[in-house]
Structure formats: structure tokens, C-alpha cells
Coordinates of C-alpha atoms and ligand atoms in Angstrom, one line a residue:
M1 CA 0.0 0.0 0.1
A2 CA 1.1 3.3 -0.6
K3 CA 2.3 5.8 2.1
K4 CA -0.2 7.9 3.8
Y5 CA 0.6 11.6 4.6
A6 CA -1.6 14.5 6.4
I7 CA -1.0 17.8 6.9
G8 CA -1.0 20.2 9.4
V9 CA -1.9 23.9 9.1
D10 CA -0.5 26.1 11.9
Y11 CA -2.3 29.6 12.1
G12 CA 0.4 31.3 14.1
T13 CA -0.1 35.8 14.3
E14 CA 1.8 36.9 11.8
S15 CA 2.1 33.8 9.3
G16 CA 0.2 30.3 8.6
R17 CA 2.4 26.9 8.1
A18 CA 1.8 24.0 5.9
L19 CA 3.3 20.9 7.0
L20 CA 3.3 17.2 5.5
V21 CA 3.9 14.6 8.0
D22 CA 4.6 10.5 7.2
L23 CA 1.6 9.1 9.1
S24 CA 4.1 5.8 9.4
N25 CA 6.8 7.3 11.2
G26 CA 6.1 11.0 12.1
D27 CA 8.8 12.9 9.3
E28 CA 8.1 15.7 8.3
V29 CA 8.3 15.8 4.9
A30 CA 7.9 18.9 3.7
T31 CA 6.5 22.5 5.4
H32 CA 5.9 25.7 3.8
V33 CA 5.2 29.1 5.5
T34 CA 3.1 32.0 3.5
P35 CA 3.2 35.3 5.9
Y36 CA -0.4 37.1 6.0
P37 CA -0.6 39.4 3.0
H38 CA -2.1 42.0 5.4
N39 CA -0.4 40.7 8.2
V40 CA -1.8 42.2 12.0
I41 CA -4.1 45.3 11.4
D42 CA -3.7 47.1 14.2
E43 CA -3.1 51.1 12.6
T44 CA -5.6 51.0 9.5
L45 CA -8.5 49.6 8.5
P46 CA -7.5 47.9 4.5
G47 CA -9.4 49.8 2.3
S48 CA -10.9 53.0 3.6
G49 CA -7.9 53.7 5.8
R50 CA -9.7 54.1 8.7
K51 CA -8.1 55.1 11.8
L52 CA -8.0 52.3 14.7
E53 CA -7.7 53.0 18.5
P54 CA -5.0 51.6 20.6
D55 CA -5.3 48.0 22.1
W56 CA -7.0 47.2 18.4
A57 CA -5.5 43.9 16.8
L58 CA -7.4 42.7 13.5
Q59 CA -7.1 40.8 10.9
H60 CA -8.5 39.8 7.5
P61 CA -9.9 36.3 7.2
A62 CA -9.4 36.2 3.4
D63 CA -5.4 35.7 4.6
Y64 CA -6.6 32.2 6.4
I65 CA -7.9 31.0 2.8
E66 CA -4.4 32.5 1.0
V67 CA -2.6 30.4 3.4
L68 CA -4.2 27.4 2.0
R69 CA -3.9 28.4 -1.2
R70 CA -0.2 28.8 -1.2
S71 CA 1.3 26.8 1.4
V72 CA -0.9 23.4 0.6
P73 CA -0.1 23.1 -2.8
A74 CA 3.7 23.9 -2.1
V75 CA 3.9 21.3 0.3
I76 CA 2.6 18.8 -2.1
K77 CA 5.1 19.9 -4.8
E78 CA 8.0 20.2 -2.2
A79 CA 7.0 16.3 -1.3
G80 CA 6.3 14.8 -5.0
I81 CA 3.3 13.2 -3.7
D82 CA 0.2 11.7 -4.9
P83 CA -1.8 14.0 -3.4
A84 CA -4.8 11.3 -2.7
D85 CA -2.3 9.8 -0.7
V86 CA -3.1 13.3 2.0
I87 CA -5.9 11.4 4.2
G88 CA -6.4 13.8 6.8
L89 CA -6.1 18.0 7.2
G90 CA -6.1 19.5 10.9
I91 CA -5.5 22.8 11.7
D92 CA -4.3 25.1 15.0
F93 CA -4.6 28.6 15.2
T94 CA -4.3 31.3 18.2
A95 CA -7.0 32.0 20.6
C96 CA -9.0 33.5 21.2
T97 CA -9.5 35.1 17.6
M98 CA -12.8 35.2 16.4
L99 CA -15.0 37.2 13.9
P100 CA -18.8 37.8 13.1
I101 CA -20.7 35.8 10.3
D102 CA -23.3 36.4 8.5
A103 CA -26.0 33.3 7.9
N104 CA -24.2 31.8 4.7
G105 CA -21.0 31.6 7.2
A106 CA -19.0 34.8 5.6
P107 CA -17.1 37.3 7.6
L108 CA -19.4 40.7 7.9
C109 CA -15.8 42.7 6.7
F110 CA -16.9 40.9 3.5
D111 CA -20.0 42.8 2.6
E112 CA -19.2 46.2 1.3
E113 CA -21.7 48.1 3.8
L114 CA -19.7 46.7 6.5
K115 CA -15.9 46.8 5.5
D116 CA -15.5 50.1 6.8
N117 CA -16.6 49.2 10.4
P118 CA -13.7 47.9 12.5
H119 CA -16.2 45.3 14.6
A120 CA -17.2 43.4 11.7
W121 CA -13.1 42.1 11.3
V122 CA -11.7 39.2 13.0
K123 CA -10.3 40.2 16.2
L124 CA -7.0 38.5 17.0
W125 CA -6.2 36.9 20.4
K126 CA -4.2 40.2 21.6
H127 CA -6.7 42.3 20.9
H128 CA -7.1 44.6 24.3
A129 CA -9.5 46.8 23.8
A130 CA -12.0 44.5 25.3
Q131 CA -11.0 45.1 28.7
D132 CA -14.1 47.3 30.3
E133 CA -16.3 44.5 29.5
A134 CA -14.2 41.7 31.0
N135 CA -13.7 43.9 34.3
M136 CA -17.1 43.8 34.2
I137 CA -17.7 40.0 33.6
N138 CA -15.4 39.3 36.4
E139 CA -17.2 42.0 38.7
I140 CA -20.7 40.5 37.3
A141 CA -19.9 36.8 38.0
A142 CA -17.8 37.4 41.2
K143 CA -20.5 38.9 43.2
R144 CA -23.1 36.3 41.7
G145 CA -20.8 33.7 42.8
E146 CA -20.5 32.5 39.2
A147 CA -19.2 28.4 39.7
F148 CA -17.2 29.0 36.5
L149 CA -14.7 31.7 37.7
P150 CA -12.9 29.6 39.8
M151 CA -12.6 27.2 36.6
Y152 CA -10.7 30.4 35.0
G153 CA -8.4 31.0 38.1
G154 CA -10.7 33.7 39.1
K155 CA -10.7 36.1 36.1
I156 CA -12.2 35.9 32.4
S157 CA -9.5 37.6 29.5
S158 CA -9.9 40.7 27.7
E159 CA -8.4 38.4 24.7
W160 CA -11.6 35.8 25.2
M161 CA -15.1 35.6 23.5
I162 CA -17.5 37.1 25.9
A163 CA -15.6 40.3 26.5
K164 CA -14.5 41.0 22.5
I165 CA -18.3 40.0 21.7
W166 CA -19.6 43.1 24.3
Q167 CA -17.4 45.3 23.2
I168 CA -18.8 44.7 19.7
L169 CA -22.6 45.0 21.0
N170 CA -21.6 48.3 22.9
E171 CA -19.4 49.7 19.9
A172 CA -21.4 48.4 17.1
P173 CA -24.7 47.3 18.0
D174 CA -25.9 47.5 14.0
I175 CA -22.9 44.7 13.5
Y176 CA -23.7 42.6 16.5
D177 CA -27.7 42.8 15.0
R178 CA -25.9 41.4 11.7
T179 CA -24.0 38.7 13.0
D180 CA -25.8 35.5 12.2
M181 CA -22.9 34.1 14.5
F182 CA -19.8 34.7 16.4
L183 CA -17.2 31.8 15.3
E184 CA -13.5 31.4 16.5
A185 CA -11.3 32.1 13.4
T186 CA -10.3 27.9 13.6
D187 CA -14.0 26.8 13.4
W188 CA -14.1 29.2 10.4
V189 CA -11.7 27.9 8.4
I190 CA -13.2 25.0 9.0
F191 CA -16.4 25.5 8.0
S192 CA -14.5 26.8 4.8
L193 CA -12.7 23.3 3.8
T194 CA -16.1 21.6 4.5
G195 CA -19.7 23.6 5.1
A196 CA -19.8 22.2 8.6
K197 CA -20.7 24.8 11.0
L198 CA -18.8 23.1 14.1
R199 CA -17.4 24.5 17.4
N200 CA -14.6 22.5 18.9
S201 CA -14.3 21.6 22.4
C202 CA -10.7 23.3 23.2
T203 CA -12.0 26.7 22.4
A204 CA -14.9 26.5 23.2
G205 CA -14.0 25.8 26.8
Y206 CA -11.5 27.7 27.2
K207 CA -12.0 31.1 25.5
A208 CA -16.2 31.1 25.3
I209 CA -16.7 29.4 28.9
W210 CA -18.5 26.7 27.5
H211 CA -18.9 23.3 30.2
K212 CA -18.9 20.0 29.1
Q213 CA -21.4 18.9 31.3
K214 CA -22.8 22.3 32.3
G215 CA -23.1 24.2 28.7
Y216 CA -22.5 27.7 28.6
P217 CA -23.6 30.2 32.1
S218 CA -26.9 30.8 32.4
Q219 CA -29.2 33.2 30.6
E220 CA -29.3 35.2 33.4
F221 CA -26.0 35.6 34.2
F222 CA -25.7 37.0 30.3
K223 CA -28.7 39.1 30.8
A224 CA -26.9 40.6 34.3
L225 CA -24.2 41.4 31.9
D226 CA -26.6 43.5 29.7
P227 CA -30.3 42.4 28.5
R228 CA -29.2 42.3 24.9
L229 CA -27.1 39.5 25.6
E230 CA -29.6 37.3 27.5
N231 CA -30.5 35.3 24.5
L232 CA -26.4 35.1 23.2
T233 CA -25.6 31.4 24.0
T234 CA -28.9 29.7 21.7
T235 CA -28.2 32.4 19.4
K236 CA -24.9 33.7 17.9
L237 CA -23.3 31.0 20.2
R238 CA -25.2 28.3 19.2
G239 CA -23.7 25.5 17.5
D240 CA -22.6 22.0 18.3
V241 CA -19.3 21.7 20.6
V242 CA -16.8 18.5 19.5
P243 CA -14.2 16.9 20.9
L244 CA -10.8 17.1 19.2
G245 CA -10.0 15.4 16.5
T246 CA -13.3 14.3 15.6
K247 CA -14.0 14.6 11.9
A248 CA -15.7 18.2 10.6
G249 CA -16.1 16.7 7.1
G250 CA -15.4 16.0 4.0
L251 CA -13.3 18.9 1.8
T252 CA -15.5 20.3 -0.7
A253 CA -14.9 20.4 -4.6
E254 CA -14.0 23.9 -4.6
M255 CA -11.6 23.9 -1.7
A256 CA -10.4 20.7 -2.9
A257 CA -9.8 22.5 -6.2
I258 CA -8.0 25.7 -4.6
L259 CA -5.5 23.4 -2.2
G260 CA -5.1 20.4 -5.0
L261 CA -6.4 18.0 -2.5
K262 CA -8.8 15.2 -3.5
E263 CA -12.4 15.9 -2.5
G264 CA -13.8 14.2 0.6
T265 CA -10.2 14.0 2.4
A266 CA -11.1 13.8 6.2
I267 CA -10.8 17.4 7.9
A268 CA -10.6 17.6 11.6
V269 CA -12.6 20.2 14.0
G270 CA -10.1 23.3 14.8
N271 CA -7.9 23.2 17.7
V272 CA -5.5 26.0 19.3
D273 CA -1.7 26.4 18.7
A274 CA -0.4 25.5 22.3
H275 CA -2.5 22.6 23.2
A276 CA -2.2 20.9 19.5
A277 CA 1.5 21.1 20.4
V278 CA 0.9 18.4 23.7
P279 CA 0.3 14.9 21.5
A280 CA 2.9 16.4 19.4
V281 CA 5.4 15.6 22.3
G282 CA 3.8 12.5 22.6
V283 CA 2.0 13.6 25.9
V284 CA -1.2 11.8 25.6
T285 CA -1.4 11.2 30.0
P286 CA -1.4 12.8 33.0
G287 CA 1.7 13.7 35.1
K288 CA 3.4 15.3 32.2
L289 CA 3.3 19.4 32.0
V290 CA 4.0 20.3 28.3
M291 CA 6.0 24.1 28.0
A292 CA 5.3 25.9 24.5
M293 CA 8.1 28.3 25.2
G294 CA 8.9 31.1 23.2
T295 CA 8.3 34.7 24.3
S296 CA 5.5 33.6 26.5
I297 CA 5.1 30.3 27.7
C298 CA 1.6 28.3 27.6
H299 CA 1.7 25.0 30.5
M300 CA -0.5 22.5 29.4
L301 CA -1.4 19.7 31.8
L302 CA -4.1 16.5 31.7
G303 CA -5.8 15.5 35.0
S304 CA -8.5 12.9 35.1
E305 CA -10.2 15.3 38.2
E306 CA -11.5 18.4 37.4
K307 CA -9.5 20.4 40.4
Q308 CA -9.7 24.2 41.3
V309 CA -5.8 25.3 40.5
E310 CA -5.2 29.1 41.9
G311 CA -4.3 31.4 39.1
M312 CA -4.8 28.6 35.8
C313 CA -6.3 30.0 32.5
G314 CA -8.6 27.0 33.2
V315 CA -9.3 23.7 33.1
V316 CA -11.3 22.2 30.4
E317 CA -13.0 18.5 29.6
D318 CA -11.5 17.4 25.7
G319 CA -9.8 20.5 26.2
I320 CA -6.6 19.2 25.0
I321 CA -6.9 14.8 24.8
P322 CA -10.5 13.5 24.6
G323 CA -11.4 11.9 27.7
Y324 CA -9.0 14.0 29.9
L325 CA -9.7 17.4 31.8
G326 CA -7.1 19.7 30.3
Y327 CA -5.5 22.0 32.7
E328 CA -3.6 25.3 31.1
A329 CA -1.5 27.9 32.6
G330 CA 0.9 30.6 31.2
Q331 CA 3.6 33.2 32.1
S332 CA 3.0 36.6 30.2
A333 CA 6.8 37.4 29.5
V334 CA 9.6 34.9 28.7
G335 CA 11.6 35.3 25.6
D336 CA 10.0 38.8 25.5
I337 CA 11.9 39.4 29.0
F338 CA 15.4 38.3 27.9
A339 CA 14.6 40.4 24.1
W340 CA 14.1 43.6 26.1
Y341 CA 17.1 43.3 28.3
V342 CA 19.2 42.4 24.8
D343 CA 17.6 44.8 22.6
E344 CA 17.0 48.1 25.6
A345 CA 19.5 47.4 28.5
V346 CA 22.7 45.5 27.4
P347 CA 26.3 47.6 27.2
A348 CA 27.4 48.8 24.0
Y349 CA 30.9 46.5 25.0
V350 CA 28.5 42.9 24.9
T351 CA 26.6 43.9 21.4
E352 CA 30.2 44.5 20.2
A353 CA 31.9 41.5 21.8
A354 CA 29.0 39.4 20.6
A355 CA 29.4 41.1 17.1
T356 CA 33.4 40.3 17.0
A357 CA 33.3 36.8 18.4
G358 CA 30.6 36.2 15.5
I359 CA 27.7 35.6 17.9
G360 CA 24.4 36.7 18.9
V361 CA 24.0 38.7 21.9
H362 CA 21.9 35.8 23.8
E363 CA 24.6 33.0 22.9
W364 CA 27.0 35.5 24.0
L365 CA 25.5 36.1 27.1
E366 CA 24.6 33.0 27.8
Q367 CA 27.9 31.4 27.5
K368 CA 29.5 34.2 30.1
A369 CA 26.0 33.4 32.4
A370 CA 26.9 29.4 32.4
A371 CA 29.6 30.1 34.0
Y372 CA 28.3 31.3 37.4
K373 CA 27.0 28.4 39.7
P374 CA 23.6 29.2 41.5
G375 CA 23.6 31.6 43.5
E376 CA 26.8 33.3 42.4
T377 CA 25.2 36.3 41.3
G378 CA 23.9 37.2 44.6
L379 CA 20.9 38.7 42.4
L380 CA 16.9 37.6 42.7
A381 CA 14.2 39.1 40.4
L382 CA 10.5 39.0 40.1
D383 CA 9.6 38.3 36.2
W384 CA 6.8 40.5 35.9
W385 CA 8.1 42.3 33.1
N386 CA 4.4 42.0 31.4
G387 CA 2.2 41.7 34.5
N388 CA 1.5 37.7 36.3
R389 CA -0.8 35.5 34.1
S390 CA -0.6 32.6 36.4
V391 CA -0.5 32.4 39.5
L392 CA -1.8 36.3 40.8
V393 CA -2.9 37.1 37.4
D394 CA -2.3 40.6 37.6
T395 CA -1.7 42.5 34.8
D396 CA -0.6 45.5 36.8
L397 CA 2.3 43.5 38.0
T398 CA 5.6 44.8 37.2
G399 CA 9.6 43.5 37.2
L400 CA 11.8 43.9 39.9
M401 CA 15.3 43.0 41.0
V402 CA 17.9 42.9 44.3
G403 CA 21.0 42.5 45.0
F404 CA 22.7 44.6 42.5
T405 CA 26.2 46.2 43.3
L406 CA 29.1 48.1 41.5
L407 CA 30.4 44.2 40.4
T408 CA 27.1 43.4 39.1
K409 CA 28.1 42.4 35.3
P410 CA 25.4 41.9 32.3
E411 CA 25.9 38.2 32.2
Q412 CA 24.7 38.3 35.8
I413 CA 21.8 39.9 34.7
Y414 CA 20.9 37.9 32.0
R415 CA 21.4 34.7 34.3
T416 CA 18.8 36.2 37.0
L417 CA 16.5 37.1 34.0
L418 CA 16.1 33.7 33.0
E419 CA 16.1 32.3 37.0
A420 CA 13.3 34.6 37.4
T421 CA 11.3 32.8 34.8
A422 CA 12.0 29.4 36.5
F423 CA 11.0 30.4 39.1
G424 CA 7.6 31.7 37.9
T425 CA 7.4 28.5 35.9
R426 CA 8.2 26.4 39.1
K427 CA 5.1 28.3 41.3
I428 CA 2.9 26.7 38.4
V429 CA 3.8 23.4 39.1
D430 CA 3.7 23.8 42.8
A431 CA 0.1 25.2 42.2
F432 CA -1.1 22.5 40.1
H433 CA 0.9 19.8 41.8
G434 CA 0.0 21.1 45.6
N435 CA -3.7 20.7 44.3
G436 CA -3.8 17.2 43.3
V437 CA -3.1 17.9 39.8
E438 CA 0.3 15.8 39.7
V439 CA 3.7 16.9 38.0
N440 CA 5.8 14.2 38.0
E441 CA 8.0 15.6 34.3
L442 CA 8.3 18.0 32.1
Y443 CA 8.2 18.3 28.3
A444 CA 9.4 21.3 26.3
C445 CA 8.8 22.7 22.9
G446 CA 8.6 26.1 21.2
G447 CA 11.7 28.2 19.8
L448 CA 13.2 28.5 23.7
P449 CA 14.3 25.3 23.7
Q450 CA 16.3 24.8 20.7
R451 CA 17.7 27.9 21.0
N452 CA 19.2 28.4 24.8
R453 CA 20.7 25.1 26.6
L454 CA 21.4 27.3 30.1
L455 CA 17.5 28.3 30.8
M456 CA 16.3 24.6 30.2
Q457 CA 19.5 23.0 32.9
I458 CA 18.3 25.9 35.3
Y459 CA 14.4 25.0 34.7
A460 CA 15.3 21.2 35.4
D461 CA 17.0 23.0 38.8
V462 CA 14.4 25.2 39.9
T463 CA 11.7 22.9 39.1
N464 CA 13.8 19.6 40.1
R465 CA 12.3 17.9 37.0
E466 CA 13.5 15.8 33.9
I467 CA 12.9 17.9 31.2
K468 CA 12.1 16.4 27.9
I469 CA 12.5 18.3 24.0
A470 CA 10.4 18.1 21.7
D471 CA 12.1 16.5 18.3
S472 CA 10.1 18.4 16.3
T473 CA 10.7 22.3 15.8
Q474 CA 6.5 22.8 14.6
T475 CA 5.1 20.6 17.4
P476 CA 1.5 22.7 17.1
A477 CA 1.5 22.0 12.9
L478 CA 2.7 18.4 13.8
G479 CA -0.1 17.7 16.4
A480 CA -3.1 19.1 14.0
A481 CA -1.5 16.6 11.5
M482 CA -2.2 14.4 13.9
F483 CA -5.2 15.1 14.6
G484 CA -6.1 15.2 10.8
A485 CA -5.0 11.9 10.5
V486 CA -7.2 10.7 13.4
A487 CA -10.1 12.8 11.9
A488 CA -9.4 9.8 8.7
G489 CA -10.2 7.4 10.9
A490 CA -7.7 3.8 10.6
K491 CA -9.3 2.2 7.6
Q492 CA -8.7 5.1 5.4
G493 CA -5.0 4.6 6.9
G494 CA -4.4 7.2 9.4
F495 CA -5.5 6.3 13.9
A496 CA -8.8 5.3 15.6
S497 CA -7.5 7.8 18.4
I498 CA -4.9 10.8 19.3
V499 CA -3.3 8.4 21.6
E500 CA -2.6 5.8 18.6
A501 CA -1.4 8.8 16.4
A502 CA 0.9 9.6 19.4
E503 CA 2.8 6.8 19.7
K504 CA 4.1 6.7 15.8
M505 CA 4.6 9.9 15.1
A506 CA 5.5 12.1 18.5
R507 CA 9.4 12.4 19.3
V508 CA 11.4 13.5 21.8
R509 CA 14.9 14.1 21.5
D510 CA 17.1 11.4 23.0
E511 CA 19.1 13.8 25.3
S512 CA 16.7 15.4 28.1
F513 CA 17.9 17.7 31.3
K514 CA 18.1 16.5 34.3
P515 CA 18.2 17.9 37.4
I516 CA 21.5 18.6 39.1
P517 CA 21.3 18.0 43.0
E518 CA 23.6 20.3 44.3
N519 CA 22.0 23.0 42.1
V520 CA 18.6 22.0 42.8
A521 CA 19.9 22.6 46.8
V522 CA 20.8 26.2 46.1
Y523 CA 18.1 26.7 43.7
E524 CA 15.2 25.9 46.6
K525 CA 16.8 28.7 48.8
L526 CA 16.6 30.8 46.0
Y527 CA 13.0 29.7 45.4
Q528 CA 12.1 30.4 48.8
E529 CA 13.6 34.0 48.6
Y530 CA 11.2 34.4 45.6
S531 CA 8.5 33.2 47.1
K532 CA 8.8 36.1 50.0
L533 CA 9.0 39.0 47.5
H534 CA 6.4 37.2 45.0
D535 CA 3.8 36.9 47.8
Y536 CA 5.5 40.8 49.3
F537 CA 4.7 42.4 46.4
G538 CA 2.1 40.6 44.7
R539 CA -0.6 39.6 47.2
G540 CA -1.2 43.1 48.2
E541 CA 0.8 43.3 51.5
N542 CA 3.0 46.0 49.2
D543 CA 1.0 47.7 46.7
V544 CA 3.7 49.7 45.5
M545 CA 3.9 48.4 41.4
K546 CA 0.0 49.1 41.4
R547 CA 1.1 53.1 43.3
L548 CA 3.7 53.6 40.6
K549 CA 1.4 52.7 38.0
A550 CA -1.2 55.4 39.0
I551 CA 1.6 58.3 39.3
K552 CA 3.0 57.5 36.3
E553 CA -0.5 57.7 34.6
A554 CA -1.3 60.6 36.7
A555 CA 1.5 62.1 35.1
L556 CA 0.9 61.3 31.4
S557 CA -3.0 62.9 31.6
Ligands
ADP601 N1 19.2 32.4 22.4 C1 18.6 33.0 23.5 N2 18.5 32.9 24.6 C2 16.8 32.6 25.1 N3 16.3 33.4 24.5 C3 16.3 34.0 23.1 C4 16.8 33.6 22.2 N4 17.2 33.3 21.2 C5 15.6 34.7 21.2 N5 15.0 34.6 22.1 C6 14.1 34.7 22.6 O1 13.0 33.5 22.1 C7 11.5 34.3 21.2 C8 11.2 34.1 20.5 O2 10.6 32.6 20.4 P1 9.8 32.2 19.5 O3 9.5 30.4 20.2 O4 10.8 31.9 17.9 O5 8.4 33.3 19.5 P2 7.4 33.1 19.2 O6 6.9 32.7 21.1 O7 6.9 34.4 19.0 O8 6.8 31.5 18.8 C9 11.6 36.1 21.8 O9 10.9 36.6 22.6 C10 13.5 35.8 21.9 O10 13.9 37.0 23.1
HMS602 O1 -3.3 31.9 24.4 C1 -3.0 30.9 23.3 C2 -3.1 29.7 23.7 O2 -3.9 29.4 24.6 C3 -2.4 31.8 22.3 O3 -2.9 31.2 21.0 C4 -2.0 32.9 21.8 O4 -1.3 33.5 23.2 C5 -0.6 33.0 20.7 O5 0.4 32.5 21.0 P1 1.4 32.6 19.6 O6 1.9 33.7 20.1 O7 1.1 31.8 18.8 O8 2.5 31.6 20.6

């Protein structure tokens, strides 16, 4: 029998990537990236040039189709295979990236009459202009004692579905009225490929407050938010919510012609980028925390029971792997903190020394920082350069470093920043483990594990846990392809379940990072000090960070 393949399409913030994978062994045969022609729309609307307000971040839905049009034929061509041997396709997306559609499924921004209204466009995950609505949701939910709130660590984010919908209603009621359904972009792309309007359990659960047993929050809750939202969940949020790996449908004839694939090819329901990476590193059972490490970190973990864990982003049944509770937590800046130091704060001599050595500034700092023993710098930092997403859930918190002397060196500061983010991850690990959601091993994927060995050793030492590293450098796309193969099913040459797909296709590297006992002992002491600072500045004992923010805002006004 001819070899069978699946395609995973990973929709990132600035581009989409297709990956063609061999189902017999998980080999990544071909890949192709399409930058979004309209990129992130955060200044002016295409066409009218209408200016957008700060905190807005939109996208053009046609760009998502363009990724399919360019990247899918490109991987088929590069691989030189018969398109009929591609038996399934899955996608993963940034989230909550959402849009209003009409009764035919067309985005409202495609309508000549509506295209100059920014609310008709896709709101990207990092659209932060619905903060007022998010604050009201949290206030009202807390007052009413809504049971869902603790399942989201006590706070619903402005990035998520309900806050974004309410902003549309408040600022553009005509767009709200014209909307037949609000969909996650990941679900809209699947609709475009198959004609099936389904909602996937991952985005519905993590981003739209849907619960497998309880459904959405009550109509009374939505009425308490705004009487106009009373029927939202049965009208504009209607639609079946189905578990990941479900076949959404077959590729339509029209899309088959565009993609160069066979009509009827199995298409899996949509998924989220970080979550798709979990089976791609082979994690399909509890006890293993997967860290998608890049500019920020998403931490994902499976459990068998629904537990309340301080500061988690959410717990969703079938949210990561069908049959398990999926837990998500996160640090809102990690690589971004190192980037800040390298771009904004290192002395010129460091940049020059790195250039002379023919290496990057990160690499130069890593090499120098690796010469120190844990504790030797005398420095300690709080990693809140972009607030704290878990466990404190407070965007007003800011960064801090103590222990400077006249002898402090740039590489010591860099090492301290690496350590601070590791302590932030340890807080998350402890929050899960201490609340009965076991964390025994760590798995890492994303850009950072490939780039910085010192960072990974520090994480192993600080958490006192072995860390396995993804073999693939494109784990979300690999995970999406795996779900595509599950949608195709075993009879077609795919898999009966994601567990089977992971057994065949997922890989970690042979080399892992193991804790070094003498480092663990020193970091334990430093972590106790970190925890004292964390609680002192983060739990209200000393509100200096908030007071500084107020003074800054007054100075700016
Ligand atoms: N050698 C390095 N050590 C530590 N951080 C690095 C290094 N090189 C790049 N970074 C950081 O990695 C981040 C990008 O990670 P990546 O996984 O590629 O991106 P994304 O999170 O957008 O998918 C940036 O924040 C950058 O500062
Ligand atoms: O929020 C999530 C996942 O829950 C991400 O989709 C979102 O932060 C975007 O992440 P990336 O920038 O693609 O790593």
C-alpha cells in the first residue's frame, strides 16, 4: 500500500505554515510558510484607511484562505507525492481569534456595506480593547458567585470570546445585530473547508466559558451583564461543540480544487496552537506538563478530575486530549524579557563583543552566564515584566531585581532573568502539584529549548524535574496533522485515536535535561526568597507597583 500522509496547518500571529507528515513514522516531509498579506491590522483598516484605536488588533479572514491556497500545494509539490495519498488535514490557530459571520458563513467584513466598520473584522487574540467589558464580566460573575469563575483561575480575560462580543455590542450594535454567529477563526476555516459550522471543545471551553456538562453560563448571568446578551448562547453562539479529533467533514469540491487535494479528504475540527503541541511531544496521559516556550510560556497538563488550581487559565474536559481534563496556565513574558534586556539594556561593549565573536548577543550572554554557579550572582528577580498571568493573575504587576552592586555584570543580570522565569514556572508547577494535579515530568517545545541550553538546565534544577525536549521544531503543526489523521480514521490509513497517533508519530530528543542535585539545593533556597518577594509584592502586602502605575498615569494625563 502506498504511504499515507496528513497535513497540519499552523495559523500563527503573523503567518500560516503547512506541514506534510508521513503517517508511518511522523517524518516531516515538507513545510511551507505564507506570511499573511495583511499581517496584523493594528493601525488602519484596509480599504478606507480608517484609523484604529490603541489596543486594537485585527486580521483579514481572506489571509487564512490564502495560506491554504499557497502553502498546501507548495508542500505537495515539494514532497512530490500523489495528493490522493493525503488522507487528512488538521489546523491549529492562535485563540481567541474570532469573527462575526452572516447566515451564509461569510465574514461581515466581506460585505461592502460593513467593511469600513472595524467591528466587522477578525479580532486577533491580542486585541486588548475589551478590557472594560472583561472587568465587568469578572465583577458581575464574582458578585453572583458564578461557579465557572474558579475554573478560570478567578478571571476571564479581555482576550476571550465573551468580552470581545460584548465590546462589539457596546460599540457597534448594528454589527452585533447583523451577525448570525460569532465563530473562532479556527472554526471558520474548518467551515470554509467543509461547510460544517462546528465549534471545537478546546476554544469553546478555554475561551468561551463552555463546560462539557453544564454548557455555557446561564441566561440570567448574560442578562445580568446586559439584557441584550440574554439569548447570546442560543443564538449567535449556537452550534454543536465537538471533541478534538472529530471529523468535521470532507473537503468540498471547490476547496479541493484550490488546495490541490482530493475532494472528501477528512478534515478535523479546529484546535489551538499550544494545545495541538501536546500530543506532538507524545503527551497523552496525566502527570506530564508541556511547556510551549517562546515569547511567553503556555503550560498544559492533563488530569482525571476537575480541580480548582490558583491562577490557572482554565480547566476544560476534552480541551487538549479527549477523555481528560485539560489544564492550562501561563507566563505572559519569558523570551520577551530576555529580548527586552538584549534590545534595550545591555551595554554597547556586550553587543560589540558578541559581534566580534561572530555570535548573537543571547548566545554571548548565555556562554558567560553559564560560568556562574547557582546563587553566585547574588541577584534575584521577579519575572513580571508583562504582568503575571499565573498564579496571581494581575497585569498591573511589574519587574523587580534585588542584589545589585558596583560589580554586577550584564551576564549576571541575564542569568538572573533566566532564573526568574524558571521560578515563575515553579510557582505554576507547585500550584498544580499541591492541588492534586500531579506534575512528575516536564516536556518543552517552542523556540527557546532549541536556543538556550542554560535556560533548560536552570528550569530542570529549579523545578527538580527532568525535562524532555520535542524533536520537532513545529510541534503545533505536527499535532494538527496528527488530529487530521485521526479524523481520517484507521480504515483510511490514519489512526483510531490521538493516543495511537502519538505512539506512531510523536518524538522527543534522546537527550533530556536532568536536575543536578547540588544546583537543586541552592535553587530551593533562592526559590524560598523568590516566594517571599512574590507574596510581598504580589498579594497586596506592598502595593508599590500599583501605586507607581497610578503616579505614572497621573503624570501622563
Ligand atoms: N538564545 C536565546 N536565548 C533566550 N531567548 C532567546 C534566544 N534567542 C531568541 N530568544 C527569545 O525567543 C523568543 C522567540 O521565541 P519563538 O518560540 O521563536 O517565538 P514565538 O513565541 O513568537 O513563537 C523571543 O522573545 C526572543 O527574545
Ligand atoms: O492564547 C493562546 C493559547 O491559549 C495562544 O494562541 C496565543 O497566546 C498566541 O500564541 P503565539 O503567539 O502564537 O505563541
